[in-house]
Amino acid sequence: MLKKLKSIPEQVIRLAVILVIIVVVFVIVRAELVPDDFGELGHYRKGAVDEIASLELKYAGQETCEMCHDDILETKSNGYHRSVNCEVCHGPSAKHSEAPDEFLPSAPRKRDFCPVCHEYLPSRPTGFPQIVSASHNPVKPCITCHEPHNPVPPETPHECSACHAEISRVKSISHHAYLECKTCHEVPEQHKLDPRGNAASKPATREFCGKCHAEENEDYPGVPQIDLAEHEPRYVCWQCHYPHMPEAK
Amino acid sequence: MEEIIQHLTPLLKEVSGYIFPNEIELHWGLLVVIYPYLTGLVAGAFILASLVKIFDVKELYPTYRIALLTALAFLIVAPLPLLAHLGHPERSYEIFLTPNKYSAMAMFGFVYAWYLMAVLLLEIWFDYRKDLIIWSRSETGIKKWILRTISLFSSDISEKAVKFDKKAIRIITLIGIPSAFILHGYVGFIFGSIKANPWWSSVLMPIVFLFSAIVSGIALILIVYMFVLPIRKKEINMLTLDKLASYLFYVMIIDFSLECLDFIHRVYESEESIKILGELVSGKLFVSLIVVQLIIGMLIPLAAIGILKIVKVPNDLKKQIYFLSAILVQVGIFSTRWNVVVGGQLFSKSFMGLTTYKMTLFGMEGLLLSILLLVLPLGIMYVLFKFLPPWEESRSN
Amino acid sequence: MKKVIENSIERKAFFKLIFLSAFSIFLPKSLTAKNSSPEESPVQDENYNAYDHKWGMCIDIDKCIGCGRCANACKEENDVPREPFFFRTWVERYKIFGKGEVVIDSPNGGVDGFHNEHSERNPERSFFVPKLCNHCENPPCTQVCPVGATFKSVDGVILVDKDYCIGCSYCIQACPYGARYLHPVTKTAEKCTFCYHRLVNDKSPACVEVCPTQARIFGEMEKKSSPLVRFRRMEKIGVLKPALNTEPKVLYAHLDMEVK
């Protein structure tokens, strides 16, 4: 045995000593420094999940608001803002829910807040109520006319828009905003009672649009006009233009 | 905080097209450029030393120990830029203690440790052991003890022991070549395995890294050889130089072919990202990629050495051309690293826009620290050359 | 004699320790650490068992009005720096003009809402897309983390351990969605947690809480009683960058082909 040991070259023994020292140091350091809960659930520290889970909440959540403010909930419950949670406008209010008198949530009153959602932007989905704030009762704060917890358009809906609200909203911000529905559609008296049995008419010919948009017609200054015979004769107008929101400027 | 904000705010104006808002900050800067550059030099220098041993290239024996010590000097510095760029360098030990086995970066610790301990240090130790013992006998005082400590107080210089040394070196060299391939191929894998980034994600990345590493390593040894010998008032051996230059030439051809293949493949497949990458290469990367990396760092030295292979010129002119070519190759390989690391972060992962990298002068990511890290290996080399003279005439035969 | 036996047992234990430690660097530590029962929830809240949940989010692009309240609430709830370089969620505006011209913007991530630009041309189509961490089933970010500081928790949420992160930014490079940033003060990677601290208290994430049009729907991926199930039944659904095989748990309805 000893003889065998002696036949190992001294270089190997010296290097082996170094290797053993390195391994031992590594083992001790690893045992000391790796957190105890590391690797229990996966390759991470289990405690980290708990630390993240116990961070402080800033938004109280709708259910918390409803516990005290049932009056406002009542106002809101049938209006257009029924699914807009309180903290969308009033900001993070977890502190308010814990100490109602010490911390008061903010309440936006200025004219620049509501347009964050309701200013007209071409990218917004069609049908979402929008205004052009520059021309929509300038200067006045929105809340002078609209009750934010139950906003209603200040005028009762016109007859058509009661049912065709989406079209009417799109039209209201289009170049055809000032055209009445009846300009293009003939509506039988029975349409309101039995809409599908008595459908409103739709224009059928290019000449119909041409009443305003044909070149020979000089009654409408400023209206974009085309040569009806030359302008893409293969199509009818609404194959390319959406009449409730024509795009040409 | 303030510093970062002041650094980032003007960059908002430099953005073209659309980038994700979190992408304005470029996370891997100059330090991460230096890291693969240094590791490349290590792998390249070591592979050169190994080729000398394995194929028994007589002409290159004078560079064998120079190459080993150069590799060691650069290997010691190689992890420093990585360490300095970390947000929490003091936690870096976690890479050794709880390495994520799926992470290419976690394997860095082990590849590096393996390479340093099992390959480079061992080979140097076995190669120098006999000399260390003999030198230590003729020395006195501290130097004697330093030499003895390095030799691990070994004392056996019998023929049998020396023969064992030679055998050990051969085995280590055989393990060393694949290890060096792994060391740098794996650095390429760190980038090549990021599927989110089309500039990096390529199977060719590790192999391109590897061959550019060999190119830079050989060029470095050529520079060191031509720099050190005149200082020591020794004659440069033209045979050695010619051999080094022709190795450099052939490896550069392989490297160049691989890079061309990568380029052609990308253009031919022309995937979703080709538009933004085309914009990148013809715009923000034009100078560093086309001018510096391709023309200055590759085509000019390739042509220069190639001409010397055909046309006979006086030795003095030849030396100057070799030296200049090797310098240009270093510049070229450094910009290769730059183009990979920084270039890969200049375009948005939305493929819709480009951002800008602005270098700072001071601070951890700054130019000054980077220059220091590039100069530091040279200082370590000086110390190593003092204690372990790599010259042929110092060998104790 | 007794002493010798004890010694040899200790030695055996010691060698076992060496053996396990030397090789366990490549193994999950669970082999060497005490095994906890798999049913035990990692969260100490007694009302929340992480094993009962698998969270996901659906986003209805047609409902998003681009008000940016989600991006704002996220910054409030999670103390995200207010500067325009750090976002856990943000809103993008797409304007598609035809002939391949696509204009995308996200001024301050949408935190201040969007505004009309002067002399605006009419886009062919236009819409808003909220973005956030996709909480992938195959997360490329946790794959590359060298130390195990970012991970997929048992309820499917991708989290970051800020006391363990070394700040190498590799995860930020690996995320195809740009959903991570390096916090300028703590110097660690941060990202959306689905407001994990709210989930365990039975509350929805802050961005979902403040979305006025219910464009964001949050819930269980695998339970029948979940709004996500209805959503997935009724809508045509897409995910971002499906070719990367990350299997996002953030699903989009009415996703346009130009969304990157």
PDB file of C-alpha atoms in Angstrom, chain C residues 4 6 62 69-71 77 79 91 101 113 120 125 132 144 150 155 157 163 169 186-187 193 196 203 230 255:
ATOM      1  CA  VAL C   4     -14.575   5.142  16.793  1.00  0.00           C
ATOM      2  CA  GLU C   6     -19.261   7.702  15.995  1.00  0.00           C
ATOM      3  CA  ASP C  62     -61.214  46.786 -29.641  1.00  0.00           C
ATOM      4  CA  ARG C  69     -54.906  54.754 -16.741  1.00  0.00           C
ATOM      5  CA  CYS C  70     -53.401  51.258 -16.534  1.00  0.00           C
ATOM      6  CA  ALA C  71     -49.857  52.468 -17.165  1.00  0.00           C
ATOM      7  CA  GLU C  77     -49.089  50.641  -7.236  1.00  0.00           C
ATOM      8  CA  ASP C  79     -43.428  52.337  -7.081  1.00  0.00           C
ATOM      9  CA  VAL C  91     -49.901  51.489 -24.128  1.00  0.00           C
ATOM     10  CA  GLU C 101     -46.364  52.513 -43.613  1.00  0.00           C
ATOM     11  CA  GLY C 113     -52.936  59.674 -22.177  1.00  0.00           C
ATOM     12  CA  GLU C 120     -52.724  64.594 -38.776  1.00  0.00           C
ATOM     13  CA  ARG C 125     -56.864  51.876 -39.397  1.00  0.00           C
ATOM     14  CA  LEU C 132     -46.990  44.092 -20.305  1.00  0.00           C
ATOM     15  CA  VAL C 144     -31.028  32.713 -18.858  1.00  0.00           C
ATOM     16  CA  THR C 150     -36.077  35.315 -11.587  1.00  0.00           C
ATOM     17  CA  ASP C 155     -49.156  29.892  -9.892  1.00  0.00           C
ATOM     18  CA  VAL C 157     -46.446  34.299 -12.431  1.00  0.00           C
ATOM     19  CA  ASP C 163     -32.453  40.464  -2.872  1.00  0.00           C
ATOM     20  CA  SER C 169     -29.301  42.347 -17.358  1.00  0.00           C
ATOM     21  CA  THR C 186     -31.785  49.057  -6.611  1.00  0.00           C
ATOM     22  CA  LYS C 187     -29.854  48.045  -9.778  1.00  0.00           C
ATOM     23  CA  THR C 193     -45.796  40.750 -11.225  1.00  0.00           C
ATOM     24  CA  TYR C 196     -48.790  39.548  -6.971  1.00  0.00           C
ATOM     25  CA  LYS C 203     -57.790  41.684  -5.583  1.00  0.00           C
ATOM     26  CA  ARG C 230     -65.693  32.896 -21.572  1.00  0.00           C
ATOM     27  CA  LEU C 255     -54.830  41.512 -32.615  1.00  0.00           C
TER      28      LEU C 255
END
